[in-house]
Coordinates of C-alpha atoms and ligand atoms in Angstrom, one line a residue:
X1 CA 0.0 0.0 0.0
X2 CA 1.7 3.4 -0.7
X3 CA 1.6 6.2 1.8
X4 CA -0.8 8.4 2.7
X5 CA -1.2 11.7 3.9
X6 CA -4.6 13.0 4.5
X7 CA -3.5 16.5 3.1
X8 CA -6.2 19.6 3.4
X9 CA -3.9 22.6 2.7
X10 CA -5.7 25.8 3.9
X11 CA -2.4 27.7 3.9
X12 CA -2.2 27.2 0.1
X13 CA -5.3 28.3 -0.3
X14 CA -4.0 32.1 1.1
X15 CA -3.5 34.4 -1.8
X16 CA -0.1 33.2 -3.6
X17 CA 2.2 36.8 -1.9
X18 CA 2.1 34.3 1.0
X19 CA 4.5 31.7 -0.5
X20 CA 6.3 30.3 -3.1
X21 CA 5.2 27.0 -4.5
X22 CA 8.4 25.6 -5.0
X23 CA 9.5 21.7 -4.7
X24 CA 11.8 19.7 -3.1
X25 CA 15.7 19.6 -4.9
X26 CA 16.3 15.5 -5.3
X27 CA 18.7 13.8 -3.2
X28 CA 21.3 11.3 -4.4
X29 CA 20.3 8.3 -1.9
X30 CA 17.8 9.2 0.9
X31 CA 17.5 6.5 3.8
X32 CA 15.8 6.8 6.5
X33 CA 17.0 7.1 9.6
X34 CA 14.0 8.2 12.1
X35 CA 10.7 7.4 12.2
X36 CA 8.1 8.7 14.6
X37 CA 5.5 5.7 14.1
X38 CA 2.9 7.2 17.2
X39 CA 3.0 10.5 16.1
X40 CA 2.5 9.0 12.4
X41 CA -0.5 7.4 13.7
X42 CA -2.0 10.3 15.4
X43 CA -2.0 11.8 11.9
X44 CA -3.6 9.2 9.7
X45 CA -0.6 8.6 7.9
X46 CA -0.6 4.8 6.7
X47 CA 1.0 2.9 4.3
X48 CA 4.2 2.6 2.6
X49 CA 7.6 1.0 3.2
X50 CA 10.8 2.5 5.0
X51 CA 12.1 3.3 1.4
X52 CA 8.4 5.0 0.5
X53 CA 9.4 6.9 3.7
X54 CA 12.4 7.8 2.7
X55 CA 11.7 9.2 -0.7
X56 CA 8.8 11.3 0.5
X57 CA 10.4 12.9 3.6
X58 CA 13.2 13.4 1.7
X59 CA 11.6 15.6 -1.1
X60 CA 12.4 13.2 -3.6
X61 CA 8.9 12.3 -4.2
X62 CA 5.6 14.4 -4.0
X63 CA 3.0 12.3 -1.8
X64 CA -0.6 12.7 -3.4
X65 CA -2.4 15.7 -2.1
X66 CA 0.6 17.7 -1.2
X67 CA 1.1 21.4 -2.4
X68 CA 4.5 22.0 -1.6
X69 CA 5.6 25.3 -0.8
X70 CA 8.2 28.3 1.0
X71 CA 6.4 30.3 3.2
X72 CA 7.4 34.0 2.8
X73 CA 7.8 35.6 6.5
X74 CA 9.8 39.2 8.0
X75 CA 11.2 39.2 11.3
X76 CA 13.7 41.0 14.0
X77 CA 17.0 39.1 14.3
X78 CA 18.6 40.4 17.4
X79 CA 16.8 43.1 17.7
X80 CA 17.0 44.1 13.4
X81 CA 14.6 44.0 11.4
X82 CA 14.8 42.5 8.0
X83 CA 11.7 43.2 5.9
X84 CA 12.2 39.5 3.9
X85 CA 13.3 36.3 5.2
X86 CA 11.3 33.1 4.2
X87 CA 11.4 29.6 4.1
X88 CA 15.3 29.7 2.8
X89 CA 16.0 25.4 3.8
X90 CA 12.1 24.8 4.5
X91 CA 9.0 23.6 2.8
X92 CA 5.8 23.1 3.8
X93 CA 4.2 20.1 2.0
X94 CA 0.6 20.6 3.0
X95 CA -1.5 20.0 6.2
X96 CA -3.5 17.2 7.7
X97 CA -5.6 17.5 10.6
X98 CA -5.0 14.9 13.4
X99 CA -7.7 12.8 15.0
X100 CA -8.1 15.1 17.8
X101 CA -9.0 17.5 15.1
X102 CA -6.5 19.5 15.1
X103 CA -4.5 20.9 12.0
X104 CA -0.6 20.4 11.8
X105 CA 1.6 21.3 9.1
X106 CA 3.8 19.1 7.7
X107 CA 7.2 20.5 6.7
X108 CA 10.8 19.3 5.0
X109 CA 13.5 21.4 7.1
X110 CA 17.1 20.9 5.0
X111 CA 14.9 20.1 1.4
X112 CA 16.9 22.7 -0.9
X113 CA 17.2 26.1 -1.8
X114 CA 14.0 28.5 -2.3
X115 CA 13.6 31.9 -3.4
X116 CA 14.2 33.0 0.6
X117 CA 17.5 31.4 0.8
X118 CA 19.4 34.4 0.1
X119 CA 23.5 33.1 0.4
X120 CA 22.3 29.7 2.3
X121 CA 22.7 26.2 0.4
X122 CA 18.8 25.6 1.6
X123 CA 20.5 22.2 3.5
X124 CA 20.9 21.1 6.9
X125 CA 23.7 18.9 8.0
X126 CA 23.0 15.3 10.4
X127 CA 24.2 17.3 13.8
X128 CA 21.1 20.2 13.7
X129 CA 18.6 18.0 12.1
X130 CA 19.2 15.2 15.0
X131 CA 19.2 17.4 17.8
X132 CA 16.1 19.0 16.9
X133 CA 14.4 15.7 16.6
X134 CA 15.5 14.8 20.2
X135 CA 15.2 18.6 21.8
X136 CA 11.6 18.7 20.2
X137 CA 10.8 15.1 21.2
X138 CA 11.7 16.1 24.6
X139 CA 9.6 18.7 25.3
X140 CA 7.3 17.0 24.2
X141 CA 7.4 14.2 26.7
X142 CA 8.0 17.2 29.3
X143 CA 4.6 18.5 28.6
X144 CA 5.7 21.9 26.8
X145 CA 3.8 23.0 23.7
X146 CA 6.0 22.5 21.1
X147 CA 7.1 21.5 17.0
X148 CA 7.2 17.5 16.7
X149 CA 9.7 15.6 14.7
X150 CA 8.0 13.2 12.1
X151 CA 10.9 11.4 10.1
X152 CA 15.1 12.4 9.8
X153 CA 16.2 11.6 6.2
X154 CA 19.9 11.0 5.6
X155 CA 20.5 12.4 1.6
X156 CA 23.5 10.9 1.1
X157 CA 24.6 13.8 -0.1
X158 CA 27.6 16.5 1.6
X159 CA 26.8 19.7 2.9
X160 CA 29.4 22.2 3.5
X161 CA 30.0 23.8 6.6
X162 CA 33.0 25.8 8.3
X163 CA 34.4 22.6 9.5
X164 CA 33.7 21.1 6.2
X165 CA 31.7 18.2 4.3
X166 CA 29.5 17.1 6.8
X167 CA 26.5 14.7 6.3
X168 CA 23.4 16.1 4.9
X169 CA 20.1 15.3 6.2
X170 CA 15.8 16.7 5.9
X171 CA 14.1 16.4 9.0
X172 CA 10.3 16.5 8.7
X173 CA 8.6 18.6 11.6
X174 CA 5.1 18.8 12.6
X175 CA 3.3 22.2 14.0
X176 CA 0.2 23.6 14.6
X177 CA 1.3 26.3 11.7
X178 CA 4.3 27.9 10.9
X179 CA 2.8 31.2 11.0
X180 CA 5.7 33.5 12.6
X181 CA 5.4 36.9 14.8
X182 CA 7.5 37.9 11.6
X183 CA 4.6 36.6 9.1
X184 CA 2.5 39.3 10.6
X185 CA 5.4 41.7 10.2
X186 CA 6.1 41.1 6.1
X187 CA 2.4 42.1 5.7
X188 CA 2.9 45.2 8.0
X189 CA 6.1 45.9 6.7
X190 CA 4.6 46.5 2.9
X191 CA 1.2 48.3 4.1
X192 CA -0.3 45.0 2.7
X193 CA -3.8 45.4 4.9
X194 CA -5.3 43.2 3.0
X195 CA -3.0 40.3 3.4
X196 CA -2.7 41.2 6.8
X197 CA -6.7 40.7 7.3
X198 CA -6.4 37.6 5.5
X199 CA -3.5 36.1 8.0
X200 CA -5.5 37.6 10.8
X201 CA -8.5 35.7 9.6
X202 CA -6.5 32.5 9.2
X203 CA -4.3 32.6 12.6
X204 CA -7.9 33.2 14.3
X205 CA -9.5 29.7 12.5
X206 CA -6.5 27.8 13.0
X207 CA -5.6 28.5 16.3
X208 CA -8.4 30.6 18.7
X209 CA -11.5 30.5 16.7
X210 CA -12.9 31.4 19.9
X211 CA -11.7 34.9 19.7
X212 CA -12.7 38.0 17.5
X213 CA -10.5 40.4 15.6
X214 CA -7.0 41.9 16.2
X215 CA -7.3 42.7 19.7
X216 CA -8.3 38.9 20.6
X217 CA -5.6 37.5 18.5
X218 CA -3.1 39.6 20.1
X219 CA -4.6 38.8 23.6
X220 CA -4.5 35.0 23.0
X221 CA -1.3 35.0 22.0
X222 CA 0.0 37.1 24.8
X223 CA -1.6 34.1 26.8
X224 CA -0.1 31.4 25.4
X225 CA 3.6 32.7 25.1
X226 CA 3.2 33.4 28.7
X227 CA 2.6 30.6 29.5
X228 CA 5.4 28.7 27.5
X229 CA 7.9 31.0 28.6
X230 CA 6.9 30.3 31.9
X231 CA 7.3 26.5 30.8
X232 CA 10.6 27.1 29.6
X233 CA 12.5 29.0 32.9
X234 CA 10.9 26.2 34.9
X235 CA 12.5 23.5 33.4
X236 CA 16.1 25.6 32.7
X237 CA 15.3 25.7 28.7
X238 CA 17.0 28.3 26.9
X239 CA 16.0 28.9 23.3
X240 CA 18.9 30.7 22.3
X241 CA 17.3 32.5 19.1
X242 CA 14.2 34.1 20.1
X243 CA 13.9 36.1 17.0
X244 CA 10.4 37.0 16.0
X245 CA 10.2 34.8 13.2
X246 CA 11.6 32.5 15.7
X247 CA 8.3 33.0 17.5
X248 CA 4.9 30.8 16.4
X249 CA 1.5 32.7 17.2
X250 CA 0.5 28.8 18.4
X251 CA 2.4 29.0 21.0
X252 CA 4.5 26.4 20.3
X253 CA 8.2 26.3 20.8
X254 CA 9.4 26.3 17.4
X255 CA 13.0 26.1 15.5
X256 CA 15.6 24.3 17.5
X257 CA 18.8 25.8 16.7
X258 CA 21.4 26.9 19.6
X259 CA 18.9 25.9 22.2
X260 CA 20.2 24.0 25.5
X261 CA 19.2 22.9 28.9
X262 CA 21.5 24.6 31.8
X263 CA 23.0 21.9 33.4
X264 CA 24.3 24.0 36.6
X265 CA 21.8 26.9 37.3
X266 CA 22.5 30.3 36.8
X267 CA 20.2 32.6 35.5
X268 CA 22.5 34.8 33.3
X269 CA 22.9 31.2 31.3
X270 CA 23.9 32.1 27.4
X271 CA 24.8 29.1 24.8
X272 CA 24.8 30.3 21.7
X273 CA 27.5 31.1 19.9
X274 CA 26.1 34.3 18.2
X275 CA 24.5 35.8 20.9
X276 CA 27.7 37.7 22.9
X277 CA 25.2 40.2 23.7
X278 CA 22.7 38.0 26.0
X279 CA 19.9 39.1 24.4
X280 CA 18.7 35.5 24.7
X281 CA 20.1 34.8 27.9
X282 CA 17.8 32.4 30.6
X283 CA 16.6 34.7 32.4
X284 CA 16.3 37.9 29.6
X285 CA 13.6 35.4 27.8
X286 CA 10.7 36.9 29.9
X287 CA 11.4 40.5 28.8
X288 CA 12.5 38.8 25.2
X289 CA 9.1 37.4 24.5
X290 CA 7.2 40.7 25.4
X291 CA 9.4 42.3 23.2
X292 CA 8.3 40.2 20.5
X293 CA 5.0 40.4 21.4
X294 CA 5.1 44.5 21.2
X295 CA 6.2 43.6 17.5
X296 CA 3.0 41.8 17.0
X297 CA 1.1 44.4 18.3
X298 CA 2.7 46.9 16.0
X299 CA 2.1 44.9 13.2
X300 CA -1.7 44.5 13.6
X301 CA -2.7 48.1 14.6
X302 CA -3.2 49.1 10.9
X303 CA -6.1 46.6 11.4
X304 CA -7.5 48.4 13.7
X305 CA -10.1 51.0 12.8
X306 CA -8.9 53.6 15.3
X307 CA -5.5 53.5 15.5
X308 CA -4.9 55.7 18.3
X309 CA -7.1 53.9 20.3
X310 CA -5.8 50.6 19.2
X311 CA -2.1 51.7 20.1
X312 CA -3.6 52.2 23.7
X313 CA -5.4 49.0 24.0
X314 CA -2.2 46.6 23.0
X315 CA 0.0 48.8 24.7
X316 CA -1.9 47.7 28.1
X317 CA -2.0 44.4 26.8
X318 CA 1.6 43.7 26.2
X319 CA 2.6 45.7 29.5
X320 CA 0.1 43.5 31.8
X321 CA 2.4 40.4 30.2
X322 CA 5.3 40.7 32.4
X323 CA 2.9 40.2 35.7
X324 CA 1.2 37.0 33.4
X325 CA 4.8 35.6 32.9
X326 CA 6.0 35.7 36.6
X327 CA 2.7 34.6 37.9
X328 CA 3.0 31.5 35.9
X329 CA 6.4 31.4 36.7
X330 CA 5.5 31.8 40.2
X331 CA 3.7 29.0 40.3
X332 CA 5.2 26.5 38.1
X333 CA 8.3 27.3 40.4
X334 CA 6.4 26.7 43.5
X335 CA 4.9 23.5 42.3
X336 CA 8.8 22.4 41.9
X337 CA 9.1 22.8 45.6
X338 CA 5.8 21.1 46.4
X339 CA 3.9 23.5 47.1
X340 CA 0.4 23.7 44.8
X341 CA -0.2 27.4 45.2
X342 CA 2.0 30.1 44.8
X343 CA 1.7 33.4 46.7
X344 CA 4.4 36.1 48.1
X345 CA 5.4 33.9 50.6
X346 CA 6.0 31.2 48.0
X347 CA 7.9 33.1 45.3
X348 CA 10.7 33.9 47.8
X349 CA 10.9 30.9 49.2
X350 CA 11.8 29.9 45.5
X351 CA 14.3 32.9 44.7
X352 CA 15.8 32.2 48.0
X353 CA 16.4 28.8 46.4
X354 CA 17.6 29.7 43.2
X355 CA 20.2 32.4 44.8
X356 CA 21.6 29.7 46.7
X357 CA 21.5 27.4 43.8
X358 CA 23.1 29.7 41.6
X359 CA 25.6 30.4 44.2
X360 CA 26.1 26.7 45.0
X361 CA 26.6 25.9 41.3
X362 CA 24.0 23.4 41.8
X363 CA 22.4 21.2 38.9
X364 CA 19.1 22.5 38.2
X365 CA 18.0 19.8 36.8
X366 CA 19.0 17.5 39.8
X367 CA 18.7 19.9 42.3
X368 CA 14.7 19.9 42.1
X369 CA 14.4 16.5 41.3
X370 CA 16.6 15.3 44.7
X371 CA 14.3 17.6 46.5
X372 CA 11.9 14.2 47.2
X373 CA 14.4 12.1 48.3
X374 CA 16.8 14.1 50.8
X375 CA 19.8 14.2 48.3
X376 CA 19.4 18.2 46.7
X377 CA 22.0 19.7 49.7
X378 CA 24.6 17.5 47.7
X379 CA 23.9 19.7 44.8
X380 CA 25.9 22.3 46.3
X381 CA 29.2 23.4 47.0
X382 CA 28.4 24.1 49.9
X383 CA 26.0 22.1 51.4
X384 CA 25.4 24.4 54.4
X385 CA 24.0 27.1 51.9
X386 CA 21.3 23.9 51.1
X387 CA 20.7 23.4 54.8
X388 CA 20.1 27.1 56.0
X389 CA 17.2 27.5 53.3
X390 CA 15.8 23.9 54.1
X391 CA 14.0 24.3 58.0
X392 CA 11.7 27.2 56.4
X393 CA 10.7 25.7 53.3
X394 CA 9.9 22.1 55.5
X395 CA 7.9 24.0 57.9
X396 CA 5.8 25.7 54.7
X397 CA 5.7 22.2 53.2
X398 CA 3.6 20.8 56.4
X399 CA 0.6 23.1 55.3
X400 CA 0.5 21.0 51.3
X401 CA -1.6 17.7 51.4
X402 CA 0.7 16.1 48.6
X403 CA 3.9 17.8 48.4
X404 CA 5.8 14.7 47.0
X405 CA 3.4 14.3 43.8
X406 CA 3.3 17.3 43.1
X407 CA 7.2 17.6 43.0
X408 CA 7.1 14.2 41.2
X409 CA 5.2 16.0 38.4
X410 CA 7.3 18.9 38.1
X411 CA 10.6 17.9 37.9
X412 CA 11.5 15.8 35.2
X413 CA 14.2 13.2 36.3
X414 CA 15.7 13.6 32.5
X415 CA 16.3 16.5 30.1
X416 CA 18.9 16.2 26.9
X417 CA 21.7 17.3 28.6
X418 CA 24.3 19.5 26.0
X419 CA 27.1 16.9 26.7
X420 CA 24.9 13.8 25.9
X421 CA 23.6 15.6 22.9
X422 CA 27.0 16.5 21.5
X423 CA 27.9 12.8 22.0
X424 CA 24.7 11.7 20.4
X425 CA 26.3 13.3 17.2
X426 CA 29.5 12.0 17.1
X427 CA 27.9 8.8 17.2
X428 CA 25.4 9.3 14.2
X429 CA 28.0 11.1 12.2
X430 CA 30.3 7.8 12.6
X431 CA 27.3 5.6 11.8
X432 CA 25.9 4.8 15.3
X433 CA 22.3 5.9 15.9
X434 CA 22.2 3.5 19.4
X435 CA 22.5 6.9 21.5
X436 CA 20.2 9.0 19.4
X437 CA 17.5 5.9 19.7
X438 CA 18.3 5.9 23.5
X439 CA 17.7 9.6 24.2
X440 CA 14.5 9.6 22.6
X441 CA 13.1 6.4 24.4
X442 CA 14.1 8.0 27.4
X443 CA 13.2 11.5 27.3
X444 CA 9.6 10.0 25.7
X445 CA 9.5 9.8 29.9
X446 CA 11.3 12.3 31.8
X447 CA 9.3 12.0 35.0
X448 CA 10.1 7.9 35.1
X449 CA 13.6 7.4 37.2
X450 CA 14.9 5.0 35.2
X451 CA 17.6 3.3 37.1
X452 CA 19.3 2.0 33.7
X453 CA 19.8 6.0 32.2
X454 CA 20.9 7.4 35.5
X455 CA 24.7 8.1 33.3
X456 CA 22.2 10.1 31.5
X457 CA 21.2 12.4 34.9
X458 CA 24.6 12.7 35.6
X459 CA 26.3 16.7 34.8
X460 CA 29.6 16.5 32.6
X461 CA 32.7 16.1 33.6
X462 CA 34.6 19.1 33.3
X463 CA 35.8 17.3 29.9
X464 CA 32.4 16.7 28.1
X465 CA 31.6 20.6 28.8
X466 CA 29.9 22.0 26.1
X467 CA 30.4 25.7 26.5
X468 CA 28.9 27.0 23.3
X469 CA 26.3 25.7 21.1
X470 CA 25.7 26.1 17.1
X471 CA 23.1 27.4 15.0
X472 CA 24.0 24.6 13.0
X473 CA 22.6 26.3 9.4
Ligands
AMP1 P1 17.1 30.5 11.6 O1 18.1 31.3 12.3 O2 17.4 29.0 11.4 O3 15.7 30.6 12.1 O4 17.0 31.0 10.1 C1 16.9 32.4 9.7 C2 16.6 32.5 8.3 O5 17.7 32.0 7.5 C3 15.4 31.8 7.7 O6 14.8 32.6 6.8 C4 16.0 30.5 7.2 O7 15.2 30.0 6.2 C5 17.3 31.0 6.6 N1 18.3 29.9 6.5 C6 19.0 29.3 7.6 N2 19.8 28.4 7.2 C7 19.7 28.4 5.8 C8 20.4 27.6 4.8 N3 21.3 26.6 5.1 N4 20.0 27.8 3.5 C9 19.1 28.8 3.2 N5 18.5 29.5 4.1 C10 18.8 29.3 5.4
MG2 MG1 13.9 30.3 12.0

């Protein structure tokens, strides 16, 4: 039986400034190398053999009922805005809606060059495509909104990077859309009002049809990225490019590229290698994501049949944001010390805890988890630091009814450590995909113990430090 996807493509149904149709540039020999078979499942895909697979997630065959195309999209990069950036390595093949009902995009990340690829080769290499396959899985499993990974392709093919020929490789990702902060902004950007209805109108179906107009899109939005953010500090995710066309009005995490999990917590945590600034640092992501979401409140106030009284309205909404963040953060933070509801008392019984921890160089990761079973003070340096904070926040625990599940449930046991990741990569680029399979069957449970991966709770060594991470383009 070939394969099927039960395409409906709404997005290619836009007006055609929204995109390029454009398809996939052939590979020499595409094998496949990952396959998500649940999440192929939840989407009604059946049929076809591994080598089916492999041609169609590759790009080198068009599956029946896909309209491939390269979304057009603007965006600020650190802060700059360029007017045009686009699908440059992407393509969307078409949509299929899920058996919850839900619509996700399928896309080929690494499938060739488009008309947005400006000097790129439109490729991705092994490393970037793998690690977003495991980093997205992850989340996933942690309970974070977020992109899922479908299929990785190998092409059999080089692609050239700094440190030369490297592997090439399509990963296939799923979202609720791809529709960017910066999609809103190309419209803007060009006075195009009336594609900028028509993306209003679409974001609205596809993703809040509860809500009405501008103002409720913008308002939802705000919502949802609050609460991701939120999602992210609490379980020490750093994006690393939180560019607005970086940012998905879905509110899912989206485009894996420097990201990282701190392994010891401090909040002025930076990985990427591009980002000497710390624009995108841990604890700037808060004030990052308002910032983006003051773009997207720019960029529909043309909409808006007063302006001046529209500029009013979304400038209350995106300054009521901060106090949305830190009360989720408040309380997805207080959960992680057992506690189910977070007040004043609360929240600095946490940032007593994180001082310390930062102080202490203590795993964040480890440091919340050991917090049920008597082992966090070992986190520390200095253990004492541990021991000072530890009287108060047992005599506030007496007061919760189940302090130990709800810890249980809010710290994961697992995240893809940096180090594990890098090593993940070695491996696949000499031919072993044993620690790729390993990392996704155990971050598919992060809140499982698993005695067998404890190597993979463990920090690094000093030697496996992985200081800096890649964009990886
Ligand atoms: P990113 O930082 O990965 O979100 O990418 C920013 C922009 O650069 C997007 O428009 C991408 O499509 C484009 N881009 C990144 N890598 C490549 C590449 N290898 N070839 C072509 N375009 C790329
Ligand atoms: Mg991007």
């Amino acid at each position: 039986m070939t394969l099927h996807l039960p395409f409906d493509n709404s997005y290619a149904r836009l007006p055609d400034r929204f995109y390029t149709r454009q398809g996939a540039v052939p590979v020499r020999a595409p094998r496949l190398i990952a396959w998500n078979a649940g999440l192929a499942d939840e989407l009604g895909i059946t049929g076809g053999d591994e080598a089916a697979r492999a041609r169609i997630f590759s790009g080198n065959e068009v599956p029946e009922g896909a309209a491939p195309l390269a979304q057009v999209y603007a965006g600020h990069q650190f802060g700059g805005f360029s007017p045009q950036l686009g699908d440059g390595r992407a393509l969307l093949l078409g949509e299929v809606v899920d058996g919850a009902g839900h619509r996700r995009d399928i896309q080929l990340k690494g499938s060739g060059p488009t008309p947005y690829s400006r000097m790129g080769d439109g490729r991705a290499w092994l490393g970037p495509v793998l690690r977003e396959y495991v980093m997205s899985e992850a989340m996933h499993g942690l309970g974070i909104p977020t992109t899922r990974a479908l299929a990785a392709v190998a092409t059999g093919e080089p692609v050239w990077r700094e440190a030369g020929a490297l592997p090439g490789a399509v990963l296939t990702r799923v979202a609720a859309s791809h529709i960017r902060v910066g999609t809103f902004q190309y419209f803007a950007a060009r006075r195009d009002l009336d594609g900028l209805r028509a993306l209003c109108d679409h974001a609205i179906a596809r993703h809040y049809p509860h809500v009405t107009g501008p103002a409720g899109l913008l308002e939802a939005v705000i919502d949802r990225q609050a609460q991701l953010v939120a999602k992210w500090l609490a379980v020490g995710f750093i994006h690393g490019v939180m560019n607005t066309d970086n940012t998905a009005v879905s509110g899912e995490t989206i485009d894996y590229g420097p990201c990282a999990f701190m392994d010891s917590y401090h909040p002025v945590t930076v990985f990427s290698s591009i980002d000497a600034q710390g624009r995108y640092a841990y604890d700037n992501q808060a004030n990052v994501i308002v910032w983006n979401m003051a773009q997207l409140a720019t960029a529909l106030v043309p909409l808006m049949p007063d302006g001046e009284a529209a500029v009013e309205e979304f400038t209350a909404l995106v300054h009521a944001m901060p106090e949305r963040i830190e009360a989720a953060r408040q309380q997805a933070f207080a959960a992680k010390i057992g506690i189910a509801e977070a007040g004043p008392e609360e929240a600095a019984l946490v940032d007593d805890l994180l001082a310390r921890m930062a102080e202490g160089r203590a795993d964040f990761t480890n440091t919340f988890r050991a917090l049920s079973n008597g082992g966090a003070r070992d986190q520390f340096l200095d253990p004492a630091a541990f021991d000072a904070w530890e009287a108060g926040w047992r005599a506030r625990l007496a007061r919760e009814r189940d302090p130990q599940a709800v810890m249980r449930a809010a710290n994961p046991a697992i995240i893809p450590r940096n180090h594990r990741m890098e090593q993940m990569i070695e491996a696949a680029v000499a031919g072993d995909f044993a620690p790729f399979e390993r990392l996704l069957d155990v971050l598919a449970h992060p809140f499982d113990d698993q005695p067998e991966a404890e190597d993979l709770r463990r920090p690094p060594a000093p030697s496996e430090e992985v200081r800096a991470t890649f964009c990886g383009t």
